[in-house]
Amino acid sequence: MSKFSLSTPIYYVNDRPHIGTAYTTLIADSIARYRRMKGDEVFFLTGTDENSQKNLEAAEKRGFTDLKKYLDEMAAAWQTAWDTLGLTHDAFIRTTENRHLVGVKKFFDLIHKKGDVYKSTYEGYYCDGCEAFITESDLVDGKCPVHNKTSRIIAEENYFFRLTNYRDALLEHIEKHPEFIQPQSRRNEIVSYIKDFMKDVSISRQKKTAHCGIDFPLDADQVIYVWFDALINYLSALGYGSDEKLFKKWWPMDLHIVGKDILKFHAALWPAMLMSAGFPLPKAVFAHGFFTVNGEKMSKSLGNVVDPVELVQLYPLDAVRYFLLSEIKFGEDGDFSLTRLKERYESEIANTLGNLVHRALSMTEQYCDSRVPPASGASEGLDPLCEIDIWRAYNEYMDSYRFQEAVRVVWGVIRGANQFIEQEKPWSLYKENKIQRLNDVLYNVLETLRQVGWFLLPLMPDTAEKMWQGLGLDPALEKAQSLELAQVWGRLKPRTKINKGGPLFPKEK
Ligand code: MSP
């Protein structure tokens, strides 16, 4: 059995999840589900980044005097939100957990012993929004472009990590492993940063300016800089320092999914930290783009933050998944709008997919006594609506994280089946008593629906199961088959009793 491990960023808990963090996590969930569907053993990790000033400020703003209480409440809120969104992560790490602290200390010792930590004074730009020291090259009109805030210049005596020791090794790794930074369009930006701008980074903050964080092992007056501790979550969550067997099994991870805002941390600092400590590097880091909302940057001050939990009260969860997976090309920026969601929900989901399922099952009920008809295979010109080359395209797109294209392939099959029904007119075949052709036509559509259920399993998992139930199949048994078998045309057994049920997607939204 192959293995596949993947992670999302760990999120700050200064607020609840929004459509951006939900996007990253839903995509990761679809990848995890796809890998499981292929038979891989999967480890899907997410969590919360808790040793941050931002969280402390949010706690104070909300009147909490006990930071731990605030963090516990917020971490639980994130977990509940992810449960509401049906996410299938295998682990959730909080960076205030003991297993993380143990891992961070152990990791720090390694880079310290290697001679990669030194004390010096940092003077430069700091963006409070990023919680990061930033270089002049990052600034646009003197402001951090991500947070549109003027960066402060600060000077502090800190401990530094010799990031620049790894400049050549990083460039060589990126050169040798083109898949390490994805999509390819982002690689140059990282290469130029490493070549021309990368400096050693401060990995501690003085306690007098940073009021929370993990104690710095070498100095009681300092805490570990939050990004340095946060990145180590990818190890500590896998058992580094607490469960070596688990860690050995899952590290290196196959894929870190991140937004473009934090690619530099993941594609330069993190691999350099790992090189220093002597660990193998993750196989790939994929940076996706950002959503605006109705054309504007999402922000609390504009009041346009979209809450994914509220969204799934308005639309079925699978409709939201479908929309997020296919509205923008994974890797590029895009826009979120409720108007687009409504449009696409009505036309592509309710009218195209919902209608196909409804028609196919209604006709089976009406013309075939609610049983899957036998296919004679003798009717001329009736090729299977879903052939192996469609599977090939689907798998290729899913393997390379091109979800928009995978969805296009699946909707091609669904539209093809709707057209086929229009052409063949089962209602006329029934009237004219052309039963063999009627059976062949309906079997073709029903078996296609079974296979479409498989295509949708990682993308719209509830829908996939409901479609199988409609066909009279037990979703647990269907899923227990291997993907190779599932792709074989004709697995739907004639005489299976269907369950028509109500419409899959309500039309009025
Ligand atoms: N805590 C750090 C990550 C540490 S990982 C070791 C952090 N947290 S965050 O809460 O700010 O989350 C940032 C991530 O949220 C982005 O990288 C991206 O995955 C997601 N998004 C935040 N806003 C987004 C959009 N508007 N659009 C798409 N994704 C967005 O950074």
Coordinates of C-alpha atoms and ligand atoms in Angstrom, one line a residue:
M1 CA 0.0 0.0 0.0
S2 CA 1.3 3.4 -0.9
K3 CA 1.4 6.2 1.6
F4 CA 0.6 9.9 1.2
S5 CA 0.9 12.6 3.8
L6 CA -0.2 16.2 3.4
S7 CA -0.7 19.3 5.5
T8 CA -2.5 22.7 5.5
P9 CA -0.9 25.7 7.3
I10 CA -1.7 25.9 10.9
Y11 CA -4.0 28.8 11.3
Y12 CA -3.9 31.7 13.7
V13 CA -6.8 31.8 16.1
N14 CA -7.3 35.5 16.3
D15 CA -10.5 34.9 14.5
R16 CA -12.8 32.1 13.2
P17 CA -12.2 30.3 9.9
H18 CA -13.1 32.3 6.8
I19 CA -13.6 31.3 3.2
G20 CA -9.8 31.6 2.5
T21 CA -8.7 29.2 5.2
A22 CA -11.7 27.0 4.4
Y23 CA -10.5 27.0 0.8
T24 CA -7.1 25.7 1.6
T25 CA -8.4 23.1 4.0
L26 CA -11.2 21.9 1.7
I27 CA -8.7 21.4 -1.2
A28 CA -6.5 19.4 1.1
D29 CA -9.5 17.4 2.1
S30 CA -10.2 16.6 -1.5
I31 CA -6.7 15.5 -2.1
A32 CA -6.8 13.3 1.0
R33 CA -10.0 11.7 -0.1
Y34 CA -8.7 11.2 -3.6
R35 CA -5.6 9.4 -2.3
R36 CA -7.7 7.2 0.0
M37 CA -9.9 6.4 -3.0
K38 CA -6.9 5.3 -4.9
G39 CA -6.1 3.0 -2.0
D40 CA -3.3 5.0 -0.3
E41 CA -2.8 5.2 3.4
V42 CA -3.2 8.9 4.1
F43 CA -2.1 11.2 6.9
F44 CA -3.8 14.6 6.5
L45 CA -2.8 17.2 9.1
T46 CA -4.2 20.6 10.0
G47 CA -4.2 22.6 13.2
T48 CA -3.8 26.0 14.9
D49 CA -0.9 28.3 15.4
E50 CA -1.2 29.5 19.0
N51 CA 2.0 31.1 20.1
S52 CA 1.3 34.3 18.3
Q53 CA 1.0 37.9 19.3
K54 CA -2.1 38.2 17.1
N55 CA -3.9 35.7 19.2
L56 CA -2.9 37.5 22.4
E57 CA -4.2 40.8 21.1
A58 CA -7.4 39.2 20.0
A59 CA -7.9 37.6 23.4
E60 CA -7.3 41.0 25.1
K61 CA -9.7 42.7 22.7
R62 CA -12.4 40.2 23.7
G63 CA -11.8 40.8 27.3
F64 CA -10.0 37.5 28.2
T65 CA -7.6 37.7 31.0
D66 CA -6.6 34.1 30.7
L67 CA -4.9 33.4 27.3
K68 CA -5.2 29.7 27.7
K69 CA -8.9 29.9 28.1
Y70 CA -9.1 32.0 24.9
L71 CA -6.9 29.6 23.0
D72 CA -8.9 26.6 24.1
E73 CA -12.1 28.2 23.1
M74 CA -10.9 29.2 19.7
A75 CA -9.1 25.9 18.9
A76 CA -12.4 24.2 19.7
A77 CA -14.3 26.6 17.5
W78 CA -11.9 25.8 14.6
Q79 CA -12.3 22.1 15.2
T80 CA -16.1 22.4 15.2
A81 CA -16.1 24.5 12.1
W82 CA -14.0 21.8 10.3
D83 CA -16.4 19.1 11.5
T84 CA -19.3 21.1 10.2
L85 CA -17.5 21.2 6.8
G86 CA -17.0 17.4 7.0
L87 CA -13.2 17.6 6.8
T88 CA -11.4 14.3 7.2
H89 CA -8.1 15.3 8.7
D90 CA -6.3 12.6 10.6
A91 CA -4.7 14.9 13.1
F92 CA -5.1 18.3 14.5
I93 CA -2.1 19.9 16.1
R94 CA -2.2 22.9 18.5
T95 CA 1.2 24.5 19.0
T96 CA 0.5 25.0 22.7
E97 CA 0.4 21.2 23.2
N98 CA 3.1 19.5 25.1
R99 CA 4.0 17.2 22.2
H100 CA 4.8 20.3 20.1
L101 CA 6.9 21.9 22.8
V102 CA 8.9 18.7 23.2
G103 CA 9.5 18.5 19.4
V104 CA 10.5 22.2 19.1
K105 CA 13.1 21.9 21.9
K106 CA 14.5 18.7 20.4
F107 CA 14.7 20.3 16.9
F108 CA 16.3 23.5 18.3
D109 CA 19.0 21.4 19.9
L110 CA 20.0 20.0 16.6
I111 CA 20.4 23.3 14.8
H112 CA 22.1 24.8 17.8
K113 CA 24.6 21.9 17.9
K114 CA 25.2 22.3 14.2
G115 CA 26.4 25.9 15.0
D116 CA 23.6 27.6 13.1
V117 CA 22.3 29.8 15.9
Y118 CA 24.0 33.0 16.9
K119 CA 23.2 36.2 18.8
S120 CA 23.1 39.6 17.1
T121 CA 21.1 42.7 16.8
Y122 CA 18.3 42.9 14.2
E123 CA 17.4 46.2 12.8
G124 CA 14.9 46.3 10.0
Y125 CA 11.3 46.2 8.9
Y126 CA 8.8 44.2 10.8
C127 CA 5.2 43.7 9.7
D128 CA 2.8 43.0 12.6
G129 CA 0.3 41.5 10.3
C130 CA 2.7 38.9 8.9
E131 CA 4.4 38.5 12.3
A132 CA 7.6 38.6 10.3
F133 CA 10.7 40.6 9.6
I134 CA 10.5 41.6 6.0
T135 CA 13.0 42.8 3.5
E136 CA 12.9 46.0 1.7
S137 CA 12.2 44.1 -1.5
D138 CA 8.9 42.9 0.0
L139 CA 7.6 46.4 0.5
V140 CA 5.3 48.2 -2.0
D141 CA 5.2 52.0 -1.3
G142 CA 6.7 51.3 2.1
K143 CA 3.9 49.0 3.0
C144 CA 3.6 45.2 3.3
P145 CA 1.4 44.3 0.3
V146 CA -0.4 41.5 2.1
H147 CA -1.6 43.6 5.0
N148 CA -1.4 47.0 3.4
K149 CA 0.2 48.3 6.5
T150 CA 3.2 50.5 7.0
S151 CA 6.0 48.3 8.4
R152 CA 7.8 49.4 11.5
I153 CA 11.5 49.5 11.8
I154 CA 12.6 47.7 14.9
A155 CA 15.9 47.0 16.5
E156 CA 16.3 44.1 18.9
E157 CA 19.0 41.9 20.2
N158 CA 17.9 38.4 19.1
Y159 CA 19.1 35.0 18.2
F160 CA 19.6 34.3 14.6
F161 CA 19.5 31.2 12.4
R162 CA 22.2 31.0 9.7
L163 CA 19.8 30.7 6.8
T164 CA 22.3 32.0 4.4
N165 CA 24.5 28.9 5.0
Y166 CA 21.9 27.0 3.0
R167 CA 21.6 29.3 0.1
D168 CA 23.5 27.1 -2.4
A169 CA 21.9 23.9 -1.0
L170 CA 18.4 25.3 -1.4
L171 CA 19.1 26.5 -4.9
E172 CA 20.5 23.1 -5.9
H173 CA 17.5 21.3 -4.4
I174 CA 15.0 23.5 -6.2
E175 CA 16.9 23.0 -9.4
K176 CA 17.2 19.2 -9.0
H177 CA 13.6 18.8 -7.9
P178 CA 11.3 20.8 -10.1
E179 CA 8.3 19.5 -8.3
F180 CA 9.4 20.9 -5.0
I181 CA 7.8 24.3 -5.5
Q182 CA 4.4 24.2 -7.3
P183 CA 2.9 25.7 -9.3
Q184 CA 5.9 26.3 -11.5
S185 CA 5.0 29.9 -11.9
R186 CA 5.9 30.6 -8.3
R187 CA 9.4 29.0 -8.4
N188 CA 11.2 31.9 -10.0
E189 CA 10.0 34.3 -7.3
I190 CA 11.4 32.0 -4.6
V191 CA 14.7 31.5 -6.5
S192 CA 15.2 35.2 -6.9
Y193 CA 14.5 35.7 -3.2
I194 CA 17.0 33.1 -2.2
K195 CA 19.6 34.3 -4.6
D196 CA 19.3 38.1 -4.0
F197 CA 17.5 38.9 -0.8
M198 CA 17.6 36.1 1.7
K199 CA 19.4 37.0 4.9
D200 CA 19.8 35.2 8.2
V201 CA 16.6 35.3 10.2
S202 CA 16.0 36.2 13.8
I203 CA 14.4 33.2 15.5
S204 CA 13.7 34.8 18.9
R205 CA 11.9 37.8 20.3
Q206 CA 12.6 39.6 23.5
K207 CA 9.9 38.9 26.1
K208 CA 9.5 42.6 26.7
T209 CA 8.0 43.0 23.2
A210 CA 6.6 39.6 22.7
H211 CA 4.3 38.6 25.5
C212 CA 3.6 35.0 24.5
G213 CA 5.5 32.2 22.9
I214 CA 7.7 29.2 23.8
D215 CA 10.6 30.0 26.0
F216 CA 13.8 30.3 24.1
P217 CA 16.1 27.5 25.2
L218 CA 19.3 29.6 25.5
D219 CA 17.9 32.7 27.1
A220 CA 15.3 33.3 29.7
D221 CA 14.6 36.8 28.4
Q222 CA 13.5 35.6 25.0
V223 CA 10.8 33.5 23.4
I224 CA 11.0 31.5 20.2
Y225 CA 9.9 33.5 17.1
V226 CA 6.4 32.2 16.3
W227 CA 7.2 31.2 12.7
F228 CA 10.2 29.1 13.8
D229 CA 8.0 27.2 16.2
A230 CA 5.0 27.0 13.9
L231 CA 6.9 25.3 11.0
I232 CA 8.1 22.6 13.4
N233 CA 4.4 21.5 13.8
Y234 CA 4.9 19.4 10.7
L235 CA 7.3 17.3 12.6
S236 CA 5.8 17.4 16.1
A237 CA 2.3 16.5 14.8
L238 CA 3.8 13.4 13.3
G239 CA 5.3 12.3 16.6
Y240 CA 8.8 13.9 16.4
G241 CA 10.0 13.8 20.0
S242 CA 7.0 11.9 21.3
D243 CA 6.2 9.0 19.0
E244 CA 9.3 8.1 16.9
K245 CA 7.5 5.2 15.2
L246 CA 4.8 7.4 13.8
F247 CA 7.3 10.0 12.8
K248 CA 9.5 7.5 11.0
K249 CA 6.4 6.3 9.1
W250 CA 5.2 9.7 7.9
W251 CA 8.2 12.0 7.5
P252 CA 9.0 13.4 5.0
M253 CA 5.6 14.6 4.1
D254 CA 4.5 14.4 0.5
L255 CA 2.8 17.8 0.3
H256 CA 2.5 21.1 2.2
I257 CA -0.4 23.1 0.9
V258 CA -0.1 26.8 1.6
G259 CA -1.4 30.1 0.4
K260 CA 1.0 32.2 -1.8
D261 CA 1.4 34.6 1.2
I262 CA 3.5 32.1 3.2
L263 CA 5.3 30.3 0.4
K264 CA 8.7 31.9 1.3
F265 CA 8.5 30.4 4.8
H266 CA 7.8 27.0 3.4
A267 CA 10.0 26.9 0.4
A268 CA 13.1 28.7 1.9
L269 CA 13.2 28.9 5.7
W270 CA 11.6 25.5 6.4
P271 CA 13.8 23.4 4.1
A272 CA 16.9 25.2 5.4
M273 CA 15.9 24.5 8.9
L274 CA 15.4 20.8 8.0
M275 CA 18.8 20.7 6.2
S276 CA 20.4 22.2 9.3
A277 CA 18.8 19.6 11.5
G278 CA 19.6 16.8 9.1
F279 CA 16.1 15.8 8.0
P280 CA 14.9 14.9 4.6
L281 CA 12.8 17.6 2.9
P282 CA 9.1 17.5 2.2
K283 CA 8.5 16.3 -1.4
A284 CA 6.5 19.3 -2.5
V285 CA 5.0 22.7 -1.4
F286 CA 2.0 23.9 -3.4
A287 CA 1.1 27.6 -3.1
H288 CA -2.4 28.5 -4.1
G289 CA -3.8 31.9 -4.9
F290 CA -6.0 34.2 -2.9
F291 CA -9.7 34.9 -3.1
T292 CA -11.1 38.4 -3.2
V293 CA -14.8 38.8 -2.3
N294 CA -16.9 40.6 -4.9
G295 CA -13.6 42.0 -6.3
E296 CA -12.3 43.4 -3.0
K297 CA -9.7 42.1 -0.6
M298 CA -11.4 40.3 2.2
S299 CA -11.1 42.2 5.4
K300 CA -12.8 42.7 8.7
S301 CA -12.8 46.5 8.2
L302 CA -14.7 46.2 4.9
G303 CA -17.1 43.8 6.6
N304 CA -16.9 41.4 3.7
V305 CA -15.5 38.3 5.4
V306 CA -17.3 35.2 4.3
D307 CA -17.9 32.6 7.0
P308 CA -17.9 29.1 5.5
V309 CA -20.1 27.8 8.3
E310 CA -22.8 30.3 7.5
L311 CA -22.4 29.5 3.8
V312 CA -23.2 25.9 4.3
Q313 CA -26.5 26.9 5.9
L314 CA -27.4 28.6 2.6
Y315 CA -26.1 26.0 0.2
P316 CA -25.4 22.3 0.5
L317 CA -21.9 21.6 1.6
D318 CA -21.1 19.8 -1.6
A319 CA -22.2 22.8 -3.6
V320 CA -19.7 24.9 -1.7
R321 CA -17.0 22.3 -2.2
Y322 CA -17.8 22.2 -5.9
F323 CA -17.7 25.9 -6.2
L324 CA -14.4 26.4 -4.4
L325 CA -12.7 23.6 -6.2
S326 CA -13.6 24.8 -9.6
E327 CA -14.2 28.5 -9.5
I328 CA -10.6 29.4 -9.8
K329 CA -7.6 27.5 -11.2
F330 CA -5.8 26.0 -8.2
G331 CA -2.6 28.1 -7.9
E332 CA -4.1 31.3 -9.3
D333 CA -6.0 34.2 -7.7
G334 CA -9.8 34.5 -8.1
D335 CA -12.9 36.0 -6.8
F336 CA -15.7 34.7 -4.6
S337 CA -19.2 36.0 -5.0
L338 CA -22.5 34.7 -3.8
T339 CA -24.0 35.7 -7.1
R340 CA -21.6 33.3 -9.0
L341 CA -22.2 30.6 -6.4
K342 CA -26.0 30.9 -6.9
E343 CA -25.7 30.9 -10.7
R344 CA -23.4 27.9 -10.8
Y345 CA -25.4 26.1 -8.2
E346 CA -28.6 26.4 -10.2
S347 CA -27.2 25.7 -13.6
E348 CA -24.4 23.2 -13.0
I349 CA -25.5 21.4 -9.9
A350 CA -29.3 21.5 -9.6
N351 CA -30.1 21.6 -13.3
T352 CA -27.3 19.6 -14.8
L353 CA -26.3 17.0 -12.2
G354 CA -29.5 17.0 -10.1
N355 CA -31.6 16.7 -13.1
L356 CA -29.7 13.9 -14.6
V357 CA -30.0 11.8 -11.5
H358 CA -33.6 12.6 -11.1
R359 CA -34.5 11.8 -14.7
A360 CA -32.6 8.6 -14.7
L361 CA -34.1 7.3 -11.5
S362 CA -37.6 8.4 -12.4
M363 CA -37.5 6.6 -15.8
T364 CA -36.1 3.5 -14.2
E365 CA -39.0 3.6 -11.7
Q366 CA -41.6 4.2 -14.4
Y367 CA -40.4 2.0 -17.2
C368 CA -38.4 -0.7 -15.4
D369 CA -40.3 -1.3 -12.2
S370 CA -37.6 0.4 -10.2
R371 CA -35.0 -2.1 -11.1
V372 CA -31.7 -1.6 -13.0
P373 CA -32.6 -3.1 -16.5
P374 CA -30.3 -5.7 -18.1
A375 CA -28.1 -4.4 -20.9
S376 CA -28.2 -6.6 -23.9
G377 CA -25.2 -4.9 -25.5
A378 CA -26.8 -5.6 -28.8
S379 CA -28.2 -2.2 -29.5
E380 CA -26.2 -0.5 -32.2
G381 CA -24.4 2.8 -31.6
L382 CA -24.6 2.7 -27.9
D383 CA -21.1 3.0 -26.6
P384 CA -20.6 3.4 -22.9
L385 CA -21.0 7.0 -21.9
C386 CA -18.0 6.8 -19.6
E387 CA -15.0 5.2 -21.1
I388 CA -11.5 4.5 -19.7
D389 CA -9.9 7.5 -21.4
I390 CA -12.2 9.7 -19.3
W391 CA -10.9 8.0 -16.2
R392 CA -7.4 8.6 -17.5
A393 CA -7.9 12.3 -17.9
Y394 CA -9.6 12.6 -14.6
N395 CA -6.8 10.8 -12.8
E396 CA -4.2 12.8 -14.5
Y397 CA -5.8 16.1 -13.5
M398 CA -6.4 15.0 -9.9
D399 CA -2.9 13.7 -9.6
S400 CA -1.5 17.1 -10.7
Y401 CA -4.0 19.2 -8.6
R402 CA -5.9 20.6 -11.6
F403 CA -9.3 20.4 -10.0
Q404 CA -11.0 22.8 -12.3
E405 CA -10.0 20.5 -15.2
A406 CA -11.0 17.4 -13.4
V407 CA -14.5 18.9 -12.7
R408 CA -14.7 19.9 -16.4
V409 CA -14.1 16.3 -17.4
V410 CA -16.8 15.0 -15.0
W411 CA -19.3 17.6 -16.1
G412 CA -18.6 16.6 -19.7
V413 CA -19.8 13.1 -18.8
I414 CA -22.8 14.4 -17.0
R415 CA -23.8 16.8 -19.9
G416 CA -23.1 13.9 -22.3
A417 CA -25.5 11.7 -20.4
N418 CA -28.2 14.4 -20.4
Q419 CA -27.8 14.8 -24.2
F420 CA -27.9 11.1 -24.7
I421 CA -31.3 10.9 -22.9
E422 CA -32.5 13.8 -25.2
Q423 CA -31.4 11.9 -28.3
E424 CA -32.6 8.5 -27.3
K425 CA -35.9 9.6 -25.8
P426 CA -36.5 6.6 -23.5
W427 CA -40.2 7.8 -23.2
S428 CA -40.7 7.2 -26.9
L429 CA -38.8 3.9 -26.8
Y430 CA -41.2 2.8 -24.0
K431 CA -44.3 3.9 -26.0
E432 CA -43.0 2.2 -29.1
N433 CA -42.3 -0.9 -27.1
K434 CA -38.6 -1.0 -28.1
I435 CA -37.7 -2.6 -24.8
Q436 CA -34.3 -3.9 -25.6
R437 CA -33.1 -0.5 -26.7
L438 CA -34.8 1.2 -23.8
N439 CA -33.0 -1.2 -21.4
D440 CA -29.7 -0.6 -23.1
V441 CA -30.2 3.2 -22.9
L442 CA -31.2 3.3 -19.3
Y443 CA -28.5 0.8 -18.2
N444 CA -25.9 3.0 -20.0
V445 CA -27.1 6.1 -18.0
L446 CA -27.3 4.3 -14.7
E447 CA -23.9 2.7 -14.9
T448 CA -22.5 6.1 -15.8
L449 CA -24.1 7.5 -12.7
R450 CA -22.3 4.8 -10.7
Q451 CA -19.0 5.9 -12.2
V452 CA -19.8 9.6 -11.8
G453 CA -20.3 8.8 -8.1
W454 CA -16.7 7.6 -8.0
F455 CA -15.5 10.8 -9.8
L456 CA -17.3 12.8 -7.2
L457 CA -16.2 10.9 -4.2
P458 CA -13.2 13.2 -3.4
L459 CA -14.9 16.3 -4.6
M460 CA -18.6 16.0 -3.5
P461 CA -18.6 13.1 -1.1
D462 CA -22.2 13.3 0.2
T463 CA -23.5 13.5 -3.3
A464 CA -21.5 10.5 -4.4
E465 CA -23.0 8.4 -1.6
K466 CA -26.5 9.7 -2.3
M467 CA -26.2 8.8 -5.9
W468 CA -25.1 5.3 -5.1
Q469 CA -27.9 5.0 -2.6
G470 CA -30.3 6.1 -5.4
L471 CA -28.9 3.3 -7.6
G472 CA -29.7 0.8 -4.8
L473 CA -26.0 0.4 -3.8
D474 CA -24.6 0.3 -0.4
P475 CA -22.0 3.2 -0.3
A476 CA -19.8 1.3 2.2
L477 CA -19.7 -1.7 -0.1
E478 CA -19.2 0.4 -3.2
K479 CA -16.3 2.2 -1.6
A480 CA -14.7 -1.0 -0.4
Q481 CA -13.9 -1.9 -4.0
S482 CA -10.6 -1.0 -5.5
L483 CA -10.5 1.9 -7.8
E484 CA -9.3 -0.4 -10.6
L485 CA -12.5 -2.5 -10.3
A486 CA -14.7 0.5 -9.9
Q487 CA -13.6 1.8 -13.3
V488 CA -14.6 -1.4 -15.1
W489 CA -17.7 -0.7 -17.1
G490 CA -20.7 -2.9 -16.2
R491 CA -20.2 -3.3 -12.4
L492 CA -23.8 -2.2 -11.7
K493 CA -25.8 -5.4 -11.4
P494 CA -29.0 -5.7 -13.4
R495 CA -32.2 -6.2 -11.3
T496 CA -30.7 -4.0 -8.5
K497 CA -33.7 -2.2 -6.9
I498 CA -33.2 1.5 -7.0
N499 CA -34.3 4.1 -4.4
K500 CA -35.5 7.1 -6.2
G501 CA -35.8 9.4 -3.2
G502 CA -36.3 13.1 -3.4
P503 CA -34.3 15.6 -5.5
L504 CA -30.6 15.7 -4.6
F505 CA -30.4 19.4 -4.7
P506 CA -33.3 21.8 -3.9
K507 CA -33.7 24.3 -6.7
E508 CA -34.9 27.4 -4.8
K509 CA -31.8 29.0 -3.3
Ligands
MSP1 N1 -0.1 30.7 11.1 C1 0.4 31.0 9.8 C2 0.8 29.7 9.1 C3 1.8 28.8 9.8 S1 2.1 27.4 8.9 C4 3.4 26.7 9.6 C5 -0.6 31.7 9.0 N2 -1.9 31.6 9.5 S2 -3.2 32.3 8.8 O1 -4.3 32.0 9.7 O2 -2.9 33.7 8.5 O3 -3.5 31.5 7.5 C6 -2.9 31.9 6.3 C7 -3.4 30.9 5.2 O4 -4.8 31.1 5.1 C8 -2.9 31.3 3.8 O5 -1.7 30.8 3.5 C9 -4.0 30.6 3.0 O6 -3.8 29.2 3.0 C10 -5.3 30.9 3.8 N3 -5.9 32.1 3.3 C11 -6.0 33.3 4.1 N4 -6.7 34.2 3.3 C12 -7.0 33.7 2.1 C13 -7.7 34.2 0.9 N5 -8.2 35.4 0.9 N6 -7.8 33.3 -0.1 C14 -7.3 32.0 -0.1 N7 -6.6 31.6 1.0 C15 -6.4 32.4 2.1 O7 -0.3 32.4 8.1

